[in-house]
PDB file of C-alpha atoms in Angstrom:
ATOM      1  CA  MET V 241     -14.531 -34.974 -42.036  1.00 59.00           C
ATOM      2  CA  LEU V 242     -10.975 -36.152 -40.858  1.00 67.00           C
ATOM      3  CA  ILE V 243      -8.473 -33.777 -39.200  1.00 64.00           C
ATOM      4  CA  PRO V 244      -5.057 -34.356 -40.228  1.00 69.00           C
ATOM      5  CA  LEU V 245      -2.752 -35.944 -37.599  1.00 65.00           C
ATOM      6  CA  HIS V 246      -0.431 -32.748 -36.948  1.00 61.00           C
ATOM      7  CA  LYS V 247      -3.337 -30.480 -36.433  1.00 63.00           C
ATOM      8  CA  ALA V 248      -4.932 -32.904 -34.022  1.00 56.00           C
ATOM      9  CA  ALA V 249      -1.937 -32.972 -32.154  1.00 58.00           C
ATOM     10  CA  SER V 250      -1.459 -29.269 -32.090  1.00 61.00           C
ATOM     11  CA  LEU V 251      -5.171 -28.987 -30.969  1.00 55.00           C
ATOM     12  CA  ALA V 252      -4.691 -31.249 -28.256  1.00 54.00           C
ATOM     13  CA  ALA V 253      -1.529 -29.501 -27.183  1.00 56.00           C
ATOM     14  CA  ARG V 254      -3.299 -26.147 -27.122  1.00 59.00           C
ATOM     15  CA  PHE V 255      -6.206 -27.523 -24.915  1.00 49.00           C
ATOM     16  CA  MET V 256      -3.574 -29.052 -22.465  1.00 49.00           C
ATOM     17  CA  ARG V 257      -1.962 -25.709 -22.169  1.00 55.00           C
ATOM     18  CA  THR V 258      -5.308 -23.785 -21.662  1.00 50.00           C
ATOM     19  CA  LEU V 259      -6.242 -26.259 -19.141  1.00 42.00           C
ATOM     20  CA  ALA V 260      -3.014 -26.083 -17.024  1.00 44.00           C
ATOM     21  CA  ILE V 261      -3.272 -22.324 -17.265  1.00 47.00           C
ATOM     22  CA  SER V 262      -6.915 -22.418 -16.134  1.00 45.00           C
ATOM     23  CA  THR V 263      -6.045 -24.677 -13.172  1.00 43.00           C
ATOM     24  CA  ALA V 264      -3.270 -22.491 -11.934  1.00 40.00           C
ATOM     25  CA  VAL V 265      -5.528 -19.291 -12.207  1.00 39.00           C
ATOM     26  CA  VAL V 266      -8.140 -21.134  -9.982  1.00 42.00           C
ATOM     27  CA  SER V 267      -5.399 -22.526  -7.719  1.00 40.00           C
ATOM     28  CA  ILE V 268      -4.212 -18.982  -7.094  1.00 40.00           C
ATOM     29  CA  ALA V 269      -7.647 -17.305  -6.644  1.00 42.00           C
ATOM     30  CA  ALA V 270      -8.653 -19.994  -3.996  1.00 40.00           C
ATOM     31  CA  ASN V 271      -5.239 -19.625  -2.033  1.00 40.00           C
ATOM     32  CA  SER V 272      -5.754 -15.876  -2.209  1.00 43.00           C
ATOM     33  CA  ALA V 273      -9.314 -16.097  -0.884  1.00 44.00           C
ATOM     34  CA  ILE V 274      -8.102 -18.642   1.953  1.00 43.00           C
ATOM     35  CA  ALA V 275      -5.491 -16.224   2.908  1.00 48.00           C
ATOM     36  CA  LYS V 276      -7.839 -13.291   3.036  1.00 61.00           C
ATOM     37  CA  ASN V 277     -10.512 -15.163   5.050  1.00 70.00           C
ATOM     38  CA  SER V 278      -7.755 -16.262   7.647  1.00 86.00           C
ATOM     39  CA  ASP V 279      -6.753 -12.320   8.100  1.00 94.00           C
ATOM     40  CA  THR V 280      -7.866 -10.981  11.601  1.00 94.00           C
ATOM     41  CA  PRO V 281     -10.201  -8.281  11.165  1.00 95.00           C
ATOM     42  CA  LEU V 282      -8.890  -4.828  12.787  1.00 93.00           C
ATOM     43  CA  HIS V 283     -11.738  -3.328  14.948  1.00 91.00           C
ATOM     44  CA  PHE V 284     -12.283   0.343  15.953  1.00 92.00           C
ATOM     45  CA  SER V 285     -14.369   1.459  18.764  1.00 93.00           C
ATOM     46  CA  LYS V 286     -17.271   3.630  17.965  1.00 92.00           C
ATOM     47  CA  GLY V 287     -16.100   6.995  17.096  1.00 91.00           C
ATOM     48  CA  ALA V 288     -12.227   5.990  17.427  1.00 94.00           C
ATOM     49  CA  ILE V 289      -9.725   6.851  15.011  1.00 96.00           C
ATOM     50  CA  SER V 290      -7.078   4.405  15.929  1.00 96.00           C
ATOM     51  CA  SER V 291      -6.993   0.916  16.978  1.00 96.00           C
ATOM     52  CA  VAL V 292      -4.060  -1.003  18.770  1.00 96.00           C
ATOM     53  CA  ILE V 293      -3.401  -4.423  18.432  1.00 95.00           C
ATOM     54  CA  THR V 294      -0.775  -6.629  20.294  1.00 95.00           C
ATOM     55  CA  GLY V 295       0.532 -10.127  19.469  1.00 94.00           C
ATOM     56  CA  LYS V 296       3.363 -12.395  19.550  1.00 93.00           C
ATOM     57  CA  LEU V 297       4.670 -14.733  16.859  1.00 91.00           C
ATOM     58  CA  ASN V 298       5.918 -18.229  18.029  1.00 89.00           C
ATOM     59  CA  PRO V 299       9.403 -19.451  16.812  1.00 86.00           C
ATOM     60  CA  ASN V 300       7.780 -21.374  14.148  1.00 83.00           C
ATOM     61  CA  ASN V 301       5.645 -18.328  12.864  1.00 85.00           C
ATOM     62  CA  ASP V 302       7.024 -15.701  10.897  1.00 86.00           C
ATOM     63  CA  GLU V 303       4.045 -13.379  10.190  1.00 93.00           C
ATOM     64  CA  ARG V 304       0.432 -12.669  10.920  1.00 95.00           C
ATOM     65  CA  TRP V 305      -2.199 -10.716   8.636  1.00 97.00           C
ATOM     66  CA  TYR V 306      -5.031  -8.329   9.742  1.00 97.00           C
ATOM     67  CA  ARG V 307      -7.353  -6.543   7.558  1.00 97.00           C
ATOM     68  CA  PHE V 308      -9.718  -3.408   7.284  1.00 96.00           C
ATOM     69  CA  ASP V 309     -11.789  -1.235   5.103  1.00 95.00           C
ATOM     70  CA  ALA V 310     -10.925   2.131   4.260  1.00 96.00           C
ATOM     71  CA  ILE V 311     -11.837   5.006   1.997  1.00 95.00           C
ATOM     72  CA  SER V 312      -9.646   6.497  -0.675  1.00 96.00           C
ATOM     73  CA  GLU V 313      -7.919   9.503   0.358  1.00 96.00           C
ATOM     74  CA  GLN V 314      -8.104   8.766   4.209  1.00 97.00           C
ATOM     75  CA  TYR V 315      -5.001   9.817   5.800  1.00 98.00           C
ATOM     76  CA  THR V 316      -3.391   6.951   7.754  1.00 97.00           C
ATOM     77  CA  VAL V 317      -0.390   6.161   9.960  1.00 97.00           C
ATOM     78  CA  ILE V 318       0.585   2.597  11.048  1.00 97.00           C
ATOM     79  CA  ASN V 319       3.400   2.499  13.854  1.00 96.00           C
ATOM     80  CA  ILE V 320       4.964  -0.723  15.306  1.00 94.00           C
ATOM     81  CA  THR V 321       6.610  -0.936  18.422  1.00 92.00           C
ATOM     82  CA  PRO V 322       8.390  -3.639  20.838  1.00 90.00           C
ATOM     83  CA  LEU V 323       5.780  -5.624  23.029  1.00 91.00           C
ATOM     84  CA  ALA V 324       7.098  -5.415  26.694  1.00 91.00           C
ATOM     85  CA  GLY V 325       8.038  -8.715  28.029  1.00 90.00           C
ATOM     86  CA  THR V 326       9.178 -10.386  24.736  1.00 87.00           C
ATOM     87  CA  SER V 327      12.978 -10.805  23.643  1.00 83.00           C
ATOM     88  CA  GLU V 328      12.307 -10.006  20.080  1.00 85.00           C
ATOM     89  CA  THR V 329      10.011  -7.553  18.116  1.00 85.00           C
ATOM     90  CA  ALA V 330       8.297  -8.356  15.135  1.00 85.00           C
ATOM     91  CA  ASN V 331       8.935  -5.084  13.258  1.00 87.00           C
ATOM     92  CA  VAL V 332       8.183  -5.557   9.673  1.00 92.00           C
ATOM     93  CA  GLY V 333       4.853  -4.041   8.650  1.00 95.00           C
ATOM     94  CA  VAL V 334       3.596  -4.182   4.917  1.00 96.00           C
ATOM     95  CA  LEU V 335       0.348  -2.766   3.904  1.00 97.00           C
ATOM     96  CA  HIS V 336      -1.131  -4.427   0.818  1.00 97.00           C
ATOM     97  CA  MET V 337      -3.770  -2.143  -0.919  1.00 96.00           C
ATOM     98  CA  PRO V 338      -6.890  -2.996  -2.801  1.00 96.00           C
ATOM     99  CA  ASN V 339      -5.429  -1.614  -6.238  1.00 94.00           C
ATOM    100  CA  GLY V 340      -2.444  -4.192  -5.902  1.00 94.00           C
ATOM    101  CA  THR V 341       0.276  -1.930  -4.520  1.00 95.00           C
ATOM    102  CA  GLN V 342       2.157  -2.333  -1.323  1.00 96.00           C
ATOM    103  CA  ASP V 343       4.248  -0.195   1.002  1.00 96.00           C
ATOM    104  CA  GLY V 344       5.888  -0.728   4.280  1.00 93.00           C
ATOM    105  CA  SER V 345       8.991  -0.950   6.203  1.00 90.00           C
ATOM    106  CA  LYS V 346      10.857  -2.215   9.359  1.00 87.00           C
ATOM    107  CA  GLY V 347       9.984  -0.756  12.609  1.00 80.00           C
ATOM    108  CA  GLY V 348       8.401   2.595  13.870  1.00 89.00           C
ATOM    109  CA  ILE V 349       6.173   4.146  11.465  1.00 95.00           C
ATOM    110  CA  VAL V 350       5.631   1.614   8.734  1.00 95.00           C
ATOM    111  CA  TYR V 351       3.147   3.650   6.756  1.00 96.00           C
ATOM    112  CA  GLN V 352       2.075   7.242   6.764  1.00 97.00           C
ATOM    113  CA  GLY V 353       0.146   8.746   4.068  1.00 96.00           C
ATOM    114  CA  CYS V 354      -3.232   8.756   2.193  1.00 97.00           C
ATOM    115  CA  LEU V 355      -4.659   5.825   1.311  1.00 97.00           C
ATOM    116  CA  PRO V 356      -4.843   5.102  -2.528  1.00 96.00           C
ATOM    117  CA  ALA V 357      -8.092   3.259  -3.052  1.00 96.00           C
ATOM    118  CA  THR V 358     -11.424   2.373  -1.324  1.00 96.00           C
ATOM    119  CA  GLY V 359     -11.531  -1.327  -0.251  1.00 96.00           C
ATOM    120  CA  THR V 360     -10.129  -3.907   2.056  1.00 96.00           C
ATOM    121  CA  TYR V 361      -6.819  -3.383   3.168  1.00 97.00           C
ATOM    122  CA  ARG V 362      -4.293  -5.956   4.470  1.00 97.00           C
ATOM    123  CA  LEU V 363      -1.439  -5.404   6.885  1.00 97.00           C
ATOM    124  CA  ARG V 364       1.154  -8.061   7.263  1.00 96.00           C
ATOM    125  CA  ILE V 365       2.975  -7.899  10.633  1.00 95.00           C
ATOM    126  CA  ALA V 366       6.473 -10.016  10.516  1.00 92.00           C
ATOM    127  CA  ARG V 367       9.481 -10.696  11.984  1.00 86.00           C
ATOM    128  CA  ASN V 368      12.958  -9.407  10.366  1.00 78.00           C
ATOM    129  CA  LEU V 369      14.309 -12.977   9.553  1.00 67.00           C
ATOM    130  CA  MET V 370      17.720 -11.391   9.025  1.00 60.00           C
ATOM    131  CA  ALA V 371      17.713 -10.299  12.739  1.00 60.00           C
ATOM    132  CA  THR V 372      15.969 -12.946  14.574  1.00 64.00           C
ATOM    133  CA  GLU V 373      17.424 -15.642  17.006  1.00 71.00           C
ATOM    134  CA  GLY V 374      14.001 -17.492  16.523  1.00 74.00           C
ATOM    135  CA  LYS V 375      12.484 -16.617  19.893  1.00 83.00           C
ATOM    136  CA  ILE V 376       8.904 -15.102  20.485  1.00 87.00           C
ATOM    137  CA  ALA V 377       8.547 -12.077  18.605  1.00 89.00           C
ATOM    138  CA  GLY V 378       5.929  -9.546  20.090  1.00 91.00           C
ATOM    139  CA  TYR V 379       4.625  -6.463  18.597  1.00 93.00           C
ATOM    140  CA  LYS V 380       2.224  -3.573  19.375  1.00 95.00           C
ATOM    141  CA  VAL V 381       0.951  -1.806  16.306  1.00 95.00           C
ATOM    142  CA  GLU V 382      -1.207   1.290  16.214  1.00 96.00           C
ATOM    143  CA  VAL V 383      -3.268   1.934  13.140  1.00 97.00           C
ATOM    144  CA  MET V 384      -4.718   5.366  12.871  1.00 97.00           C
ATOM    145  CA  ILE V 385      -7.132   6.211  10.238  1.00 97.00           C
ATOM    146  CA  LEU V 386      -8.556   9.713  10.091  1.00 97.00           C
ATOM    147  CA  PRO V 387     -12.093  10.368   8.999  1.00 95.00           C
ATOM    148  CA  THR V 388     -12.459  11.720   5.293  1.00 94.00           C
ATOM    149  CA  TYR V 389     -13.382  15.307   6.618  1.00 95.00           C
ATOM    150  CA  ALA V 390     -10.262  15.580   8.457  1.00 95.00           C
ATOM    151  CA  SER V 391      -8.066  13.842   5.825  1.00 96.00           C
ATOM    152  CA  GLN V 392      -8.935  16.178   3.179  1.00 94.00           C
ATOM    153  CA  PRO V 393      -6.486  19.063   3.827  1.00 94.00           C
ATOM    154  CA  LEU V 394      -3.664  16.459   4.509  1.00 95.00           C
ATOM    155  CA  CYS V 395      -4.326  14.521   1.167  1.00 93.00           C
ATOM    156  CA  LYS V 396      -4.794  17.487  -1.339  1.00 87.00           C
TER     157      LYS V 396
END
């Protein structure tokens, strides 16, 4: 059975659109997986409820990513302060949640509250591009996550 020319062209166009969309989705998923694999894991000492990380962003680097696992309804505080000996501060902190939402701000306490989901959280530390002179930007970040039993009264 022969397919009329106009229907064959329509089928070919739909096939090409489907192929293009599928390729884009696979590309986005691959890039996301690569980004998560390059995140620096945040480590907590045994029995500790907080972890401090320090770092520097070189003039050609605007951000650094960290990751940690947490449980829904754990009370968390993330605080960014300047790093001694650096002329600029990477003071932007954004917490990307496993449920797809994000929260953060510039400087000081960038997140304070009860975590919304169980899973892997990604923390982006970045320089404020509106207030930079392109020098080395340092940061000191403290991430405090209370255990679930201590979080319960704060998260109700």
